[in-house]
Amino acid sequence: MTLIIREAVPADIAAIHGFILALADYEKLAHEVKADRATLEKYLFGPRPMAEVLIAEREEGPIGFALFFHNFSTFEGRPGLYLEDLFVVPEARGSGAGKALLRRLAQIALDRDCARLEWWVLDWNAPSIAFYRSIGARPMDEWTVQRVDGDALRALAA
């Protein structure tokens, strides 16, 4: 079966939302999902898109996605791509869809003169970590992620 990697269009919102819910369930974080179709449509396809999505598709329809956006490295003086989410449905894992999505992201990064492509992975997700190592990704163990959200974000902004 032919695998196609394509840019998402507004008609893909239901599939994108479904992939986000499935990923959250896999990561045991379904209780944290606040995104709905209307919000996704606004921020992915509205007047000022905040992120982009690639769809992995076979004849039967979408089987995975990658949601990404630009960041910027002050040290490099160049943009980068940040991969927020990569997900392939369980029945299509091992088919090359995940690697094809990452390959397309690497091509986009190079086409846009990005210095790097980066993402996070949960510590317990051994299959994904092994996959990422197999394509040459390396951990950034010396860095610790920091986050301000919810009430703390509102308090900081006040």
PDB file of C-alpha atoms in Angstrom:
ATOM      1  CA  MET A   1       0.000   0.000   0.000  1.00  0.00           C
ATOM      2  CA  THR A   2       1.219   3.474  -0.890  1.00  0.00           C
ATOM      3  CA  LEU A   3       2.105   5.835   1.936  1.00  0.00           C
ATOM      4  CA  ILE A   4       1.545   9.544   1.345  1.00  0.00           C
ATOM      5  CA  ILE A   5       2.804  12.331   3.590  1.00  0.00           C
ATOM      6  CA  ARG A   6       0.889  15.542   2.936  1.00  0.00           C
ATOM      7  CA  GLU A   7       0.130  18.887   4.522  1.00  0.00           C
ATOM      8  CA  ALA A   8      -3.092  18.887   6.520  1.00  0.00           C
ATOM      9  CA  VAL A   9      -6.117  20.844   5.315  1.00  0.00           C
ATOM     10  CA  PRO A  10      -9.143  22.066   7.316  1.00  0.00           C
ATOM     11  CA  ALA A  11     -11.074  18.923   6.347  1.00  0.00           C
ATOM     12  CA  ASP A  12      -8.528  16.944   8.435  1.00  0.00           C
ATOM     13  CA  ILE A  13      -9.581  18.550  11.753  1.00  0.00           C
ATOM     14  CA  ALA A  14     -11.603  15.514  12.891  1.00  0.00           C
ATOM     15  CA  ALA A  15      -8.697  13.164  12.149  1.00  0.00           C
ATOM     16  CA  ILE A  16      -6.170  15.470  13.854  1.00  0.00           C
ATOM     17  CA  HIS A  17      -8.371  15.735  16.943  1.00  0.00           C
ATOM     18  CA  GLY A  18      -8.809  11.966  16.963  1.00  0.00           C
ATOM     19  CA  PHE A  19      -5.037  11.447  16.772  1.00  0.00           C
ATOM     20  CA  ILE A  20      -4.512  13.878  19.666  1.00  0.00           C
ATOM     21  CA  LEU A  21      -7.049  11.981  21.793  1.00  0.00           C
ATOM     22  CA  ALA A  22      -5.477   8.630  20.899  1.00  0.00           C
ATOM     23  CA  LEU A  23      -1.979   9.927  21.697  1.00  0.00           C
ATOM     24  CA  ALA A  24      -3.160  11.337  25.026  1.00  0.00           C
ATOM     25  CA  ASP A  25      -4.720   7.978  25.870  1.00  0.00           C
ATOM     26  CA  TYR A  26      -1.476   6.154  24.975  1.00  0.00           C
ATOM     27  CA  GLU A  27       0.534   8.574  27.127  1.00  0.00           C
ATOM     28  CA  LYS A  28      -1.961   8.162  29.999  1.00  0.00           C
ATOM     29  CA  LEU A  29      -2.749  11.891  29.776  1.00  0.00           C
ATOM     30  CA  ALA A  30      -6.288  11.853  28.363  1.00  0.00           C
ATOM     31  CA  HIS A  31      -7.498  13.809  31.390  1.00  0.00           C
ATOM     32  CA  GLU A  32      -5.305  16.754  30.292  1.00  0.00           C
ATOM     33  CA  VAL A  33      -6.744  17.224  26.787  1.00  0.00           C
ATOM     34  CA  LYS A  34      -8.609  20.512  26.437  1.00  0.00           C
ATOM     35  CA  ALA A  35      -8.288  20.886  22.657  1.00  0.00           C
ATOM     36  CA  ASP A  36     -11.461  20.630  20.622  1.00  0.00           C
ATOM     37  CA  ARG A  37     -12.050  20.788  16.883  1.00  0.00           C
ATOM     38  CA  ALA A  38     -12.972  24.486  16.863  1.00  0.00           C
ATOM     39  CA  THR A  39      -9.836  25.486  18.768  1.00  0.00           C
ATOM     40  CA  LEU A  40      -7.643  23.363  16.529  1.00  0.00           C
ATOM     41  CA  GLU A  41      -9.210  24.854  13.406  1.00  0.00           C
ATOM     42  CA  LYS A  42      -8.628  28.379  14.731  1.00  0.00           C
ATOM     43  CA  TYR A  43      -4.952  27.838  15.566  1.00  0.00           C
ATOM     44  CA  LEU A  44      -4.020  25.546  12.678  1.00  0.00           C
ATOM     45  CA  PHE A  45      -5.982  27.127   9.819  1.00  0.00           C
ATOM     46  CA  GLY A  46      -7.189  30.525  11.069  1.00  0.00           C
ATOM     47  CA  PRO A  47      -5.914  33.968  10.095  1.00  0.00           C
ATOM     48  CA  ARG A  48      -2.700  33.502  12.097  1.00  0.00           C
ATOM     49  CA  PRO A  49      -1.772  29.789  12.143  1.00  0.00           C
ATOM     50  CA  MET A  50       0.357  28.838  15.147  1.00  0.00           C
ATOM     51  CA  ALA A  51       1.362  25.350  14.033  1.00  0.00           C
ATOM     52  CA  GLU A  52       1.403  23.073  11.010  1.00  0.00           C
ATOM     53  CA  VAL A  53       0.396  19.452  10.578  1.00  0.00           C
ATOM     54  CA  LEU A  54       1.558  16.670   8.304  1.00  0.00           C
ATOM     55  CA  ILE A  55      -0.748  13.714   7.683  1.00  0.00           C
ATOM     56  CA  ALA A  56       0.456  10.185   6.963  1.00  0.00           C
ATOM     57  CA  GLU A  57      -2.113   8.503   4.770  1.00  0.00           C
ATOM     58  CA  ARG A  58      -2.714   5.168   3.070  1.00  0.00           C
ATOM     59  CA  GLU A  59      -5.552   4.214   0.752  1.00  0.00           C
ATOM     60  CA  GLU A  60      -7.868   3.611   3.732  1.00  0.00           C
ATOM     61  CA  GLY A  61      -7.281   7.127   5.072  1.00  0.00           C
ATOM     62  CA  PRO A  62      -5.111   8.947   7.629  1.00  0.00           C
ATOM     63  CA  ILE A  63      -2.944   6.708   9.829  1.00  0.00           C
ATOM     64  CA  GLY A  64      -0.810   9.282  11.622  1.00  0.00           C
ATOM     65  CA  PHE A  65       0.195  12.883  12.046  1.00  0.00           C
ATOM     66  CA  ALA A  66       2.973  15.229  13.067  1.00  0.00           C
ATOM     67  CA  LEU A  67       2.171  18.638  14.544  1.00  0.00           C
ATOM     68  CA  PHE A  68       5.046  21.133  14.539  1.00  0.00           C
ATOM     69  CA  PHE A  69       5.943  24.799  14.716  1.00  0.00           C
ATOM     70  CA  HIS A  70       8.952  27.087  14.495  1.00  0.00           C
ATOM     71  CA  ASN A  71      11.155  28.045  17.398  1.00  0.00           C
ATOM     72  CA  PHE A  72      14.332  30.105  17.303  1.00  0.00           C
ATOM     73  CA  SER A  73      17.859  29.487  18.529  1.00  0.00           C
ATOM     74  CA  THR A  74      19.617  32.649  19.640  1.00  0.00           C
ATOM     75  CA  PHE A  75      22.941  30.785  19.727  1.00  0.00           C
ATOM     76  CA  GLU A  76      22.515  29.539  16.154  1.00  0.00           C
ATOM     77  CA  GLY A  77      20.841  32.750  15.016  1.00  0.00           C
ATOM     78  CA  ARG A  78      18.441  30.620  12.984  1.00  0.00           C
ATOM     79  CA  PRO A  79      15.000  29.068  13.310  1.00  0.00           C
ATOM     80  CA  GLY A  80      14.347  25.493  14.262  1.00  0.00           C
ATOM     81  CA  LEU A  81      11.385  23.156  14.073  1.00  0.00           C
ATOM     82  CA  TYR A  82       9.784  21.841  17.224  1.00  0.00           C
ATOM     83  CA  LEU A  83       7.781  18.636  16.870  1.00  0.00           C
ATOM     84  CA  GLU A  84       4.956  18.839  19.396  1.00  0.00           C
ATOM     85  CA  ASP A  85       3.324  15.506  18.581  1.00  0.00           C
ATOM     86  CA  LEU A  86       4.007  12.497  16.383  1.00  0.00           C
ATOM     87  CA  PHE A  87       1.472   9.689  16.375  1.00  0.00           C
ATOM     88  CA  VAL A  88       0.800   6.648  14.225  1.00  0.00           C
ATOM     89  CA  VAL A  89      -2.170   4.385  14.909  1.00  0.00           C
ATOM     90  CA  PRO A  90      -1.118   1.110  16.580  1.00  0.00           C
ATOM     91  CA  GLU A  91      -2.074  -1.085  13.620  1.00  0.00           C
ATOM     92  CA  ALA A  92       0.209   0.940  11.312  1.00  0.00           C
ATOM     93  CA  ARG A  93       3.262   1.077  13.584  1.00  0.00           C
ATOM     94  CA  GLY A  94       6.327  -0.525  12.051  1.00  0.00           C
ATOM     95  CA  SER A  95       5.091   0.335   8.549  1.00  0.00           C
ATOM     96  CA  GLY A  96       7.489   3.238   8.088  1.00  0.00           C
ATOM     97  CA  ALA A  97       4.891   5.973   8.602  1.00  0.00           C
ATOM     98  CA  GLY A  98       6.632   7.485  11.650  1.00  0.00           C
ATOM     99  CA  LYS A  99       9.980   7.549   9.912  1.00  0.00           C
ATOM    100  CA  ALA A 100       8.385   9.038   6.789  1.00  0.00           C
ATOM    101  CA  LEU A 101       6.830  11.835   8.863  1.00  0.00           C
ATOM    102  CA  LEU A 102      10.197  12.574  10.492  1.00  0.00           C
ATOM    103  CA  ARG A 103      11.952  12.447   7.129  1.00  0.00           C
ATOM    104  CA  ARG A 104       9.497  15.025   5.736  1.00  0.00           C
ATOM    105  CA  LEU A 105      10.015  17.218   8.816  1.00  0.00           C
ATOM    106  CA  ALA A 106      13.785  17.027   8.301  1.00  0.00           C
ATOM    107  CA  GLN A 107      13.298  18.070   4.666  1.00  0.00           C
ATOM    108  CA  ILE A 108      11.120  21.002   5.741  1.00  0.00           C
ATOM    109  CA  ALA A 109      13.726  22.022   8.332  1.00  0.00           C
ATOM    110  CA  LEU A 110      16.469  22.032   5.712  1.00  0.00           C
ATOM    111  CA  ASP A 111      14.297  23.828   3.124  1.00  0.00           C
ATOM    112  CA  ARG A 112      13.563  26.553   5.695  1.00  0.00           C
ATOM    113  CA  ASP A 113      17.210  26.866   6.770  1.00  0.00           C
ATOM    114  CA  CYS A 114      16.457  25.566  10.263  1.00  0.00           C
ATOM    115  CA  ALA A 115      19.364  24.726  12.530  1.00  0.00           C
ATOM    116  CA  ARG A 116      17.631  21.757  14.143  1.00  0.00           C
ATOM    117  CA  LEU A 117      14.566  19.615  14.656  1.00  0.00           C
ATOM    118  CA  GLU A 118      13.735  18.732  18.251  1.00  0.00           C
ATOM    119  CA  TRP A 119      11.023  17.216  20.424  1.00  0.00           C
ATOM    120  CA  TRP A 120      10.313  15.718  23.848  1.00  0.00           C
ATOM    121  CA  VAL A 121       9.640  12.090  24.651  1.00  0.00           C
ATOM    122  CA  LEU A 122       8.341  10.630  27.910  1.00  0.00           C
ATOM    123  CA  ASP A 123      11.013   8.812  29.937  1.00  0.00           C
ATOM    124  CA  TRP A 124       8.992   5.583  30.084  1.00  0.00           C
ATOM    125  CA  ASN A 125       8.306   5.398  26.338  1.00  0.00           C
ATOM    126  CA  ALA A 126      11.070   2.891  25.543  1.00  0.00           C
ATOM    127  CA  PRO A 127       9.776   1.919  22.067  1.00  0.00           C
ATOM    128  CA  SER A 128       9.775   5.548  20.914  1.00  0.00           C
ATOM    129  CA  ILE A 129      13.142   6.270  22.511  1.00  0.00           C
ATOM    130  CA  ALA A 130      14.658   3.261  20.736  1.00  0.00           C
ATOM    131  CA  PHE A 131      13.125   4.408  17.441  1.00  0.00           C
ATOM    132  CA  TYR A 132      14.490   7.936  17.883  1.00  0.00           C
ATOM    133  CA  ARG A 133      17.985   6.625  18.661  1.00  0.00           C
ATOM    134  CA  SER A 134      17.829   4.486  15.506  1.00  0.00           C
ATOM    135  CA  ILE A 135      17.401   7.611  13.353  1.00  0.00           C
ATOM    136  CA  GLY A 136      20.243   9.487  15.050  1.00  0.00           C
ATOM    137  CA  ALA A 137      18.382  11.541  17.671  1.00  0.00           C
ATOM    138  CA  ARG A 138      20.277  12.209  20.886  1.00  0.00           C
ATOM    139  CA  PRO A 139      18.962  13.084  24.336  1.00  0.00           C
ATOM    140  CA  MET A 140      19.522  16.518  25.810  1.00  0.00           C
ATOM    141  CA  ASP A 141      19.915  15.193  29.355  1.00  0.00           C
ATOM    142  CA  GLU A 142      21.597  18.309  30.688  1.00  0.00           C
ATOM    143  CA  TRP A 143      18.399  20.359  30.153  1.00  0.00           C
ATOM    144  CA  THR A 144      15.318  20.361  32.396  1.00  0.00           C
ATOM    145  CA  VAL A 145      11.951  21.424  31.016  1.00  0.00           C
ATOM    146  CA  GLN A 146      10.255  24.268  32.900  1.00  0.00           C
ATOM    147  CA  ARG A 147       6.601  25.221  32.568  1.00  0.00           C
ATOM    148  CA  VAL A 148       4.294  27.935  33.850  1.00  0.00           C
ATOM    149  CA  ASP A 149       0.591  27.431  33.140  1.00  0.00           C
ATOM    150  CA  GLY A 150      -2.882  27.896  34.603  1.00  0.00           C
ATOM    151  CA  ASP A 151      -3.038  29.996  37.776  1.00  0.00           C
ATOM    152  CA  ALA A 152       0.753  30.373  37.887  1.00  0.00           C
ATOM    153  CA  LEU A 153       0.730  31.820  34.364  1.00  0.00           C
ATOM    154  CA  ARG A 154      -2.040  34.270  35.253  1.00  0.00           C
ATOM    155  CA  ALA A 155      -0.218  35.275  38.444  1.00  0.00           C
ATOM    156  CA  LEU A 156       3.048  35.842  36.560  1.00  0.00           C
ATOM    157  CA  ALA A 157       1.285  38.015  33.988  1.00  0.00           C
ATOM    158  CA  ALA A 158      -0.440  40.135  36.665  1.00  0.00           C
TER     159      ALA A 158
END
